[in-house]
Coordinates of C-alpha atoms and ligand atoms in Angstrom, one line a residue:
M1 CA -15.9 -0.2 24.4
S2 CA -13.4 -1.9 26.5
T3 CA -9.8 -3.1 25.5
T4 CA -10.3 -6.5 26.9
T5 CA -14.0 -7.6 26.1
P6 CA -14.9 -7.9 22.5
A7 CA -17.6 -5.4 21.6
F8 CA -19.4 -8.1 19.8
E9 CA -19.9 -11.3 21.8
G10 CA -19.7 -14.6 19.8
A11 CA -16.9 -13.3 17.6
A12 CA -16.5 -15.4 14.5
I13 CA -12.7 -14.9 14.5
E14 CA -10.7 -16.1 17.6
P15 CA -7.9 -14.0 18.9
G16 CA -4.6 -14.8 17.3
V17 CA -6.0 -16.6 14.3
L18 CA -5.7 -15.9 10.6
P19 CA -7.3 -15.1 8.2
R20 CA -9.0 -12.0 9.4
L21 CA -9.5 -10.0 6.2
L22 CA -9.6 -12.8 3.6
P23 CA -12.2 -15.2 4.4
A24 CA -12.1 -18.6 2.6
R25 CA -14.9 -17.7 0.3
P26 CA -16.0 -14.3 -1.2
L27 CA -18.6 -12.6 1.2
R28 CA -20.3 -10.3 -1.2
T29 CA -23.9 -10.2 0.4
I30 CA -24.7 -8.5 3.6
A31 CA -26.2 -11.9 4.8
G32 CA -22.8 -13.8 4.3
H33 CA -20.8 -11.0 5.6
V34 CA -22.8 -10.7 8.8
E35 CA -22.9 -14.5 9.3
H36 CA -19.1 -14.6 9.1
Y37 CA -18.1 -11.4 11.0
G38 CA -21.2 -10.7 13.1
P39 CA -23.5 -7.6 12.9
V40 CA -22.3 -4.2 12.1
P41 CA -21.6 -2.4 15.5
Q42 CA -24.0 0.5 16.0
R43 CA -21.9 2.5 18.6
T44 CA -18.8 4.4 17.6
D45 CA -18.5 6.8 20.5
A46 CA -15.3 5.3 21.8
L47 CA -14.0 4.0 18.5
I48 CA -11.2 6.6 17.9
L49 CA -9.9 5.7 21.3
E50 CA -10.0 2.0 20.6
I51 CA -8.2 2.5 17.3
E52 CA -5.5 4.4 19.1
R53 CA -5.2 1.6 21.6
S54 CA -5.1 -0.9 18.8
G55 CA -1.9 0.7 17.4
L56 CA -3.4 0.4 13.8
K57 CA -1.2 1.9 11.1
G58 CA -2.2 2.8 7.5
H59 CA -1.8 0.2 4.8
G60 CA -1.7 2.6 1.9
G61 CA 2.1 3.0 2.1
A62 CA 3.2 5.6 4.6
G63 CA 2.2 3.6 7.8
F64 CA 0.7 6.6 9.7
P65 CA -1.2 5.9 12.9
T66 CA -4.9 5.8 11.9
G67 CA -6.2 6.9 15.4
V68 CA -4.1 10.1 15.1
K69 CA -5.6 10.8 11.7
M70 CA -9.1 10.1 12.8
Q71 CA -8.7 12.3 15.8
A72 CA -7.4 15.1 13.6
V73 CA -10.6 15.0 11.4
A74 CA -12.9 14.6 14.3
Q75 CA -11.6 17.8 15.9
R76 CA -12.2 19.9 12.8
R77 CA -15.4 22.0 12.9
G78 CA -18.3 21.1 10.7
S79 CA -19.2 17.7 9.0
S80 CA -16.4 15.7 7.3
V81 CA -16.0 13.2 4.5
V82 CA -14.5 9.8 4.4
V83 CA -12.6 8.7 1.4
A84 CA -11.9 5.0 1.1
N85 CA -8.9 4.8 -1.2
G86 CA -9.1 1.6 -3.2
T87 CA -7.2 2.9 -6.2
E88 CA -4.1 0.8 -5.7
G89 CA -2.0 2.3 -8.5
E90 CA 1.1 0.5 -7.5
P91 CA 1.7 -2.0 -10.4
A92 CA 3.0 -4.8 -8.2
S93 CA 0.2 -4.7 -5.6
A94 CA -3.1 -6.7 -5.7
K95 CA -4.0 -6.7 -2.1
D96 CA -6.6 -3.9 -2.2
K97 CA -8.4 -5.3 -5.4
T98 CA -8.3 -8.8 -3.7
L99 CA -9.9 -7.4 -0.5
L100 CA -12.6 -5.5 -2.3
S101 CA -13.5 -8.4 -4.4
I102 CA -13.6 -10.9 -1.4
A103 CA -14.8 -8.7 1.5
P104 CA -16.3 -5.5 0.1
H105 CA -18.7 -5.2 3.1
L106 CA -15.9 -5.2 5.6
V107 CA -14.3 -2.1 3.9
L108 CA -17.7 -0.4 3.8
D109 CA -18.4 -1.2 7.5
G110 CA -15.0 0.4 8.2
A111 CA -15.6 3.4 6.1
V112 CA -19.0 4.0 7.7
L113 CA -17.8 3.4 11.2
A114 CA -14.8 5.6 10.8
G115 CA -17.2 8.2 9.3
T116 CA -19.6 8.1 12.2
A117 CA -16.8 8.5 14.6
V118 CA -15.3 11.5 12.9
G119 CA -18.5 13.2 12.2
A120 CA -18.6 12.6 8.4
R121 CA -21.7 13.3 6.3
E122 CA -20.7 10.9 3.5
V123 CA -18.4 8.2 2.5
V124 CA -16.8 8.1 -1.0
V125 CA -15.2 4.8 -2.1
C126 CA -12.5 5.3 -4.8
V127 CA -11.6 2.4 -7.1
D128 CA -9.4 2.2 -10.2
R129 CA -11.6 2.6 -13.4
A130 CA -9.3 0.2 -15.3
F131 CA -10.7 -2.6 -13.1
P132 CA -14.5 -2.6 -13.9
Q133 CA -14.9 -6.0 -12.3
I134 CA -13.9 -4.6 -8.9
A135 CA -16.1 -1.5 -9.5
E136 CA -19.1 -3.8 -10.1
I137 CA -18.6 -5.8 -6.9
V138 CA -18.2 -2.5 -4.8
A139 CA -21.4 -0.9 -6.5
A140 CA -23.5 -4.1 -5.9
A141 CA -22.4 -4.1 -2.1
I142 CA -23.3 -0.3 -1.9
D143 CA -26.6 -0.9 -3.4
E144 CA -27.6 -3.7 -1.2
R145 CA -26.6 -1.8 1.9
A146 CA -28.7 1.3 0.6
A147 CA -31.7 -0.9 -0.2
R148 CA -31.5 -2.5 3.4
A149 CA -30.9 0.9 5.0
V150 CA -27.8 -0.6 6.8
D151 CA -25.8 2.6 7.2
P152 CA -26.4 6.0 8.9
L153 CA -24.3 7.6 6.2
P154 CA -24.6 7.8 2.4
I155 CA -21.9 5.8 0.5
R156 CA -21.0 6.5 -3.1
M157 CA -18.4 5.0 -5.4
E158 CA -16.1 6.9 -7.9
Q159 CA -13.9 5.4 -10.5
A160 CA -10.6 7.3 -10.4
P161 CA -8.1 7.6 -13.3
H162 CA -5.8 4.7 -13.8
R163 CA -2.7 6.6 -12.9
Y164 CA -0.2 5.9 -10.0
I165 CA -0.2 9.5 -8.8
A166 CA -4.1 9.5 -8.7
G167 CA -4.0 7.4 -5.5
E168 CA -1.9 10.0 -3.7
E169 CA -4.5 11.5 -1.2
S170 CA -4.5 15.2 -2.2
A171 CA -4.5 14.1 -5.9
L172 CA -7.6 12.0 -5.2
V173 CA -9.2 14.8 -3.3
A174 CA -8.5 17.3 -6.2
W175 CA -10.0 15.0 -8.7
L176 CA -13.1 14.3 -6.5
N177 CA -13.4 18.2 -6.4
G178 CA -13.6 18.2 -10.2
G179 CA -10.0 19.0 -10.9
D180 CA -7.0 17.0 -12.4
A181 CA -5.8 14.0 -10.2
K182 CA -2.6 15.8 -9.3
P183 CA -1.1 16.3 -5.8
G184 CA -1.8 19.6 -4.2
F185 CA 0.9 22.0 -2.9
V186 CA 0.3 21.7 0.9
P187 CA -1.2 23.0 3.0
P188 CA -4.1 22.7 3.4
R189 CA -4.0 18.9 3.8
P190 CA -7.2 17.0 3.1
F191 CA -7.8 16.5 6.8
E192 CA -8.2 20.3 7.0
K193 CA -9.8 21.0 3.7
G194 CA -10.7 18.1 1.4
V195 CA -13.7 17.0 -0.6
G196 CA -16.2 19.9 -1.0
G197 CA -13.8 22.0 1.2
R198 CA -14.7 19.7 4.2
P199 CA -12.2 18.0 6.5
T200 CA -11.6 14.7 4.8
L201 CA -10.3 11.4 6.2
V202 CA -8.5 9.5 3.4
Q203 CA -7.8 5.9 4.4
N204 CA -6.6 2.9 2.5
V205 CA -9.4 0.3 2.1
E206 CA -7.3 -2.3 4.0
T207 CA -6.9 0.1 6.9
L208 CA -10.7 0.6 6.9
A209 CA -11.3 -3.2 6.9
H210 CA -9.1 -3.4 10.1
V211 CA -11.1 -0.6 11.6
A212 CA -14.3 -2.6 11.1
L213 CA -12.7 -5.6 13.0
I214 CA -11.4 -3.5 15.8
A215 CA -14.9 -2.0 16.2
R216 CA -16.4 -5.4 16.5
F217 CA -13.7 -7.3 18.5
G218 CA -11.6 -4.6 20.2
A219 CA -8.0 -3.4 20.4
A220 CA -6.8 -6.4 22.5
W221 CA -8.1 -8.9 19.9
F222 CA -6.4 -6.8 17.1
R223 CA -3.1 -7.0 19.1
S224 CA -3.4 -10.8 19.6
L225 CA -1.4 -11.0 16.3
G226 CA 1.7 -9.2 15.4
T227 CA 4.2 -7.6 17.7
K228 CA 4.0 -4.7 20.3
A229 CA 5.5 -2.4 17.7
D230 CA 3.7 -3.8 14.6
P231 CA 0.4 -5.1 15.9
G232 CA -2.2 -6.9 13.9
S233 CA -2.1 -8.6 10.5
A234 CA -1.5 -7.3 7.0
L235 CA -2.2 -8.1 3.4
V236 CA 0.9 -8.9 1.3
T237 CA 1.3 -9.2 -2.4
C238 CA 4.0 -11.7 -3.2
T239 CA 5.2 -11.5 -6.8
G240 CA 8.1 -12.1 -9.1
G241 CA 10.1 -15.1 -8.2
F242 CA 8.2 -16.6 -5.3
A243 CA 7.1 -20.1 -6.2
R244 CA 3.5 -19.2 -5.2
T245 CA 2.6 -15.6 -5.9
G246 CA -0.5 -13.7 -5.0
V247 CA -2.1 -11.9 -2.0
S248 CA -2.1 -13.3 1.4
E249 CA -2.6 -12.2 5.0
I250 CA 0.4 -12.4 7.5
P251 CA 0.8 -11.6 11.1
L252 CA 3.0 -8.5 11.2
G253 CA 6.5 -9.3 12.5
I254 CA 6.6 -12.7 10.7
S255 CA 10.1 -13.5 9.8
M256 CA 11.2 -13.6 6.2
P257 CA 12.2 -17.3 6.4
A258 CA 8.8 -18.0 7.6
L259 CA 7.2 -16.1 4.8
F260 CA 9.4 -17.8 2.3
R261 CA 8.3 -21.2 3.6
A262 CA 4.7 -20.2 3.3
T263 CA 5.2 -19.3 -0.3
G264 CA 7.1 -22.6 -1.0
T265 CA 10.2 -20.8 -1.9
E266 CA 13.9 -21.2 -0.8
I267 CA 15.7 -18.0 0.1
S268 CA 18.7 -19.3 -1.7
Q269 CA 16.5 -19.3 -4.9
V270 CA 16.4 -15.5 -5.1
Q271 CA 19.0 -12.7 -5.5
A272 CA 17.1 -10.0 -3.6
V273 CA 13.7 -9.0 -2.4
L274 CA 12.1 -5.6 -3.0
I275 CA 10.1 -4.8 0.0
G276 CA 7.4 -2.1 0.0
G277 CA 6.7 -1.7 -3.7
Y278 CA 8.2 0.6 -6.3
F279 CA 9.0 3.1 -3.4
G280 CA 10.6 0.3 -1.6
T281 CA 14.0 -1.1 -0.7
W282 CA 16.0 -4.1 -2.1
L283 CA 17.2 -6.6 0.6
P284 CA 20.0 -9.0 -0.4
P285 CA 19.5 -12.6 0.7
D286 CA 21.9 -12.3 3.7
A287 CA 19.7 -9.6 5.2
L288 CA 16.6 -11.8 4.7
D289 CA 17.5 -14.4 7.3
S290 CA 17.2 -12.0 10.2
V291 CA 14.6 -9.4 9.0
R292 CA 10.9 -9.5 10.1
L293 CA 8.0 -7.9 8.2
G294 CA 7.3 -5.1 10.5
S295 CA 8.3 -1.4 10.5
A296 CA 10.6 -1.9 13.6
S297 CA 12.8 -4.6 12.1
L298 CA 12.6 -3.3 8.4
R299 CA 13.9 0.2 9.7
T300 CA 17.2 -1.5 10.8
Q301 CA 17.7 -2.2 7.1
D302 CA 16.5 1.3 6.0
A303 CA 13.4 -0.4 4.5
S304 CA 9.7 -0.1 5.3
F305 CA 6.6 -2.2 4.9
G306 CA 5.0 0.3 2.5
C307 CA 1.8 -1.2 0.8
G308 CA 3.0 -4.7 1.5
V309 CA 4.5 -5.6 -1.8
L310 CA 7.3 -8.2 -1.9
F311 CA 9.0 -8.7 -5.2
A312 CA 11.4 -11.6 -5.3
L313 CA 14.1 -11.3 -7.9
P314 CA 15.1 -14.8 -9.4
K315 CA 18.7 -15.7 -9.7
D316 CA 18.5 -15.6 -13.6
R317 CA 17.4 -12.0 -13.8
C318 CA 19.4 -8.8 -14.0
G319 CA 18.6 -6.7 -10.9
L320 CA 20.2 -3.6 -12.5
A321 CA 18.1 -3.9 -15.7
E322 CA 14.8 -4.6 -13.6
S323 CA 15.6 -1.5 -11.4
A324 CA 16.2 0.7 -14.4
H325 CA 12.9 -0.4 -15.8
V326 CA 11.0 0.5 -12.5
T327 CA 12.9 3.8 -12.3
R328 CA 11.8 4.8 -15.8
W329 CA 8.3 3.9 -14.9
L330 CA 8.3 6.0 -11.8
A331 CA 9.9 8.9 -13.7
D332 CA 7.0 8.7 -16.3
Q333 CA 4.5 9.0 -13.5
N334 CA 5.4 12.6 -12.6
A335 CA 2.4 14.8 -12.7
G336 CA 4.2 17.6 -14.6
Q337 CA 4.0 20.0 -11.8
C338 CA 7.4 20.2 -10.0
G339 CA 10.6 20.9 -11.9
P340 CA 13.0 18.9 -9.8
C341 CA 10.6 15.8 -10.1
V342 CA 10.0 16.3 -13.9
N343 CA 13.6 16.9 -14.9
G344 CA 15.3 15.1 -12.0
L345 CA 13.5 11.8 -12.2
D346 CA 14.0 11.6 -15.9
A347 CA 17.8 12.3 -15.5
I348 CA 17.9 9.6 -12.8
A349 CA 16.1 7.1 -15.1
R350 CA 18.5 7.9 -17.9
A351 CA 21.4 7.4 -15.7
M352 CA 20.1 4.0 -14.6
A353 CA 19.7 3.0 -18.3
A354 CA 23.2 4.2 -18.9
L355 CA 24.4 2.0 -16.1
V356 CA 22.7 -1.0 -17.7
K357 CA 24.5 -0.1 -21.0
G358 CA 27.8 -0.1 -19.2
D359 CA 28.4 3.6 -18.6
R360 CA 31.9 3.3 -20.0
K361 CA 32.7 7.1 -19.4
G362 CA 31.4 6.9 -15.9
D363 CA 29.1 10.0 -16.4
A364 CA 26.0 8.3 -15.1
A365 CA 27.7 7.0 -11.9
R366 CA 29.2 10.3 -11.3
H367 CA 26.0 12.3 -11.5
L368 CA 23.5 10.0 -10.0
D369 CA 24.2 10.8 -6.4
R370 CA 23.9 14.5 -7.0
W371 CA 20.7 14.1 -8.9
I372 CA 19.2 11.9 -6.2
D373 CA 20.2 14.7 -3.6
M374 CA 18.6 17.3 -5.8
V375 CA 15.1 15.7 -5.9
K376 CA 14.7 14.6 -2.3
G377 CA 12.0 16.6 -0.6
R378 CA 11.5 18.8 -3.7
G379 CA 8.2 17.8 -4.8
A380 CA 4.6 18.4 -3.8
C381 CA 4.2 14.7 -3.2
K382 CA 6.5 11.7 -2.3
L383 CA 7.2 10.5 -5.9
P384 CA 10.7 12.1 -6.0
D385 CA 11.5 10.8 -2.5
G386 CA 10.2 7.3 -3.1
T387 CA 12.1 7.0 -6.4
A388 CA 15.3 8.4 -4.7
R389 CA 15.0 5.7 -2.0
F390 CA 14.4 2.9 -4.6
V391 CA 17.4 4.0 -6.7
E392 CA 19.7 4.3 -3.8
S393 CA 18.9 0.8 -2.7
S394 CA 19.2 -0.4 -6.3
V395 CA 22.8 0.9 -6.8
R396 CA 23.7 -0.4 -3.3
V397 CA 22.5 -3.9 -3.7
F398 CA 23.3 -4.3 -7.3
A399 CA 26.8 -2.7 -7.1
D400 CA 28.4 -5.9 -8.4
E401 CA 26.2 -5.9 -11.5
I402 CA 27.1 -2.2 -12.0
R403 CA 30.7 -3.2 -12.1
R404 CA 30.1 -6.2 -14.3
H405 CA 28.1 -4.2 -16.8
K406 CA 30.9 -1.5 -16.9
R407 CA 33.4 -4.2 -17.7
N408 CA 31.2 -6.4 -20.1
G409 CA 28.4 -4.2 -21.2
P410 CA 24.7 -5.5 -20.9
C411 CA 24.5 -9.0 -19.6
S412 CA 22.4 -11.9 -21.2
A413 CA 19.6 -11.4 -18.7
C414 CA 19.2 -7.7 -19.5
S415 CA 16.9 -8.4 -22.4
A416 CA 14.5 -10.5 -20.3
A417 CA 13.6 -7.4 -18.3
P418 CA 11.1 -6.3 -17.2
L419 CA 9.9 -9.3 -15.0
F420 CA 7.6 -7.0 -12.7
P421 CA 4.1 -8.3 -13.5
L422 CA 0.7 -7.2 -12.6
P423 CA -0.5 -10.0 -10.3
R424 CA -4.0 -11.3 -11.0
V425 CA -6.8 -10.6 -8.5
G426 CA -7.2 -13.6 -6.2
G427 CA -4.2 -15.7 -5.2
W428 CA -2.9 -18.2 -2.5
R429 CA -3.6 -17.9 1.0
Ligands
FMN1 C1 2.6 8.6 -5.6 C2 1.6 8.0 -4.4 C3 0.7 7.2 -4.7 C4 -0.1 6.6 -3.9 N1 -1.0 5.6 -4.2 C5 -1.9 5.1 -3.1 C6 -2.9 4.2 -3.5 O1 -3.0 3.7 -4.6 N2 -3.7 3.7 -2.4 C7 -3.5 4.1 -1.1 O2 -4.3 3.7 -0.3 N3 -2.7 5.1 -0.9 C8 -1.8 5.6 -1.8 N4 -0.9 6.6 -1.5 C9 -0.9 7.1 -0.1 C10 -2.0 8.1 0.2 O3 -1.5 9.4 -0.2 C11 -2.5 8.2 1.6 O4 -1.4 8.3 2.5 C12 -3.2 6.8 2.1 O5 -4.3 6.6 1.1 C13 -3.7 7.0 3.4 O6 -4.3 5.9 3.9 P1 -3.7 5.1 5.1 O7 -3.4 6.0 6.1 O8 -4.8 4.2 5.4 O9 -2.5 4.3 4.6 C14 -0.1 7.1 -2.4 C15 0.9 8.0 -2.1 C16 1.8 8.6 -3.1 C17 2.8 9.5 -2.7
SF4_2 S1 6.5 15.8 -7.1 FE1 6.3 15.0 -9.2 S2 4.5 13.6 -9.2 FE2 4.5 14.8 -7.2 S3 3.2 16.5 -7.7 FE3 5.3 17.2 -8.2 S4 5.5 16.8 -10.3 FE4 3.7 15.7 -9.6

């Protein structure tokens, strides 16, 4: 496979053009899928190299380079397993469900191609059991491929528990192995010892859909959108106070003003935007003018792209009360395994609730920093770190609200919280 010539001549998608992952109509049959994207590539001998050249990073939250992960699994001895993570437990995110409902075969292509490249013996697609309509679409796509003998590897689907923590890769692997969906104390990591004790490549379903396109059209095609540091496109879920909410595909590196224009929203209409979902960072309006949606630019604001959630906080909402609600939700997601997470996150959530009430004695404000420091890096998974990061940005961006609540008690907007909705599957593009 070359970096300059598309692997598949007659590419349906021109370089530099969107959409890539979200076609105008759902493509749920093999025929419609192949007509739009071209045949499923058969050769995967140079795929890992091509993925490395593409600069593809994971879309499940951590943004880890996909080629490096694939290489690590390919280098292990014995056959491996690919897990396509479509559980999407982040409440504000709808991109994976949308992708699976519109282009299920793209995800399956990517999973099988990645599997063949890393020497896998099977592919397991995990979806959230609370969304049977998505499971139905994925199951039908798998059945059609099996009936037509499309793939060199068997694919099965599993419906994971509807819990945030179940989407964490070691929790998912533990559950697939018959245990509870709780994160494991590492090592071994799934890439060393995962499903059935085999090296396991866990990738987000969006990441795998990009793999399917890079296998068809090559790394240079992938890089024809995005920036050098953040190549390609990404699915985002715009929710909260955007004039148009839903899932869309953007070129990575797009400026926030351009994204706001695409959603028909004025930056002046919002108080702040939470970038990256519940593990994310609030950005105030003055930061939005200059920031771009890519890891390089977001890093300058101590933010990251995460799973592509953008939550706009309207002017008439209380950012402190909304943040306290999210903090409580995050604290309640703990898997009951690590003391600092179980007790520390609960204490942090109580402190946030106390700040909303006014924290007259100043106890909450006094202890919050210490509790945040206490939980960082102290869990088997990133729930404590993600929560700490979210709370730190909340108290930074809503410092004025904290002072106002201290002076006057809860504001009139507090009772309207929470706003954070579960976006519907589908959406604008
Ligand atoms: C608490 C928690 C929840 C997570 N939930 C998801 C999820 O719902 N979907 C997902 O793809 N990754 C989720 N992840 C990240 C996975 O552990 C893993 O990094 C990801 O599936 C790898 O795919 P990627 O490299 O393609 O991003 C979660 C991580 C944590 C710490
Ligand atoms: S850090 Fe929290 S959520 Fe993660 S495994 Fe430990 S108790 Fe469970």
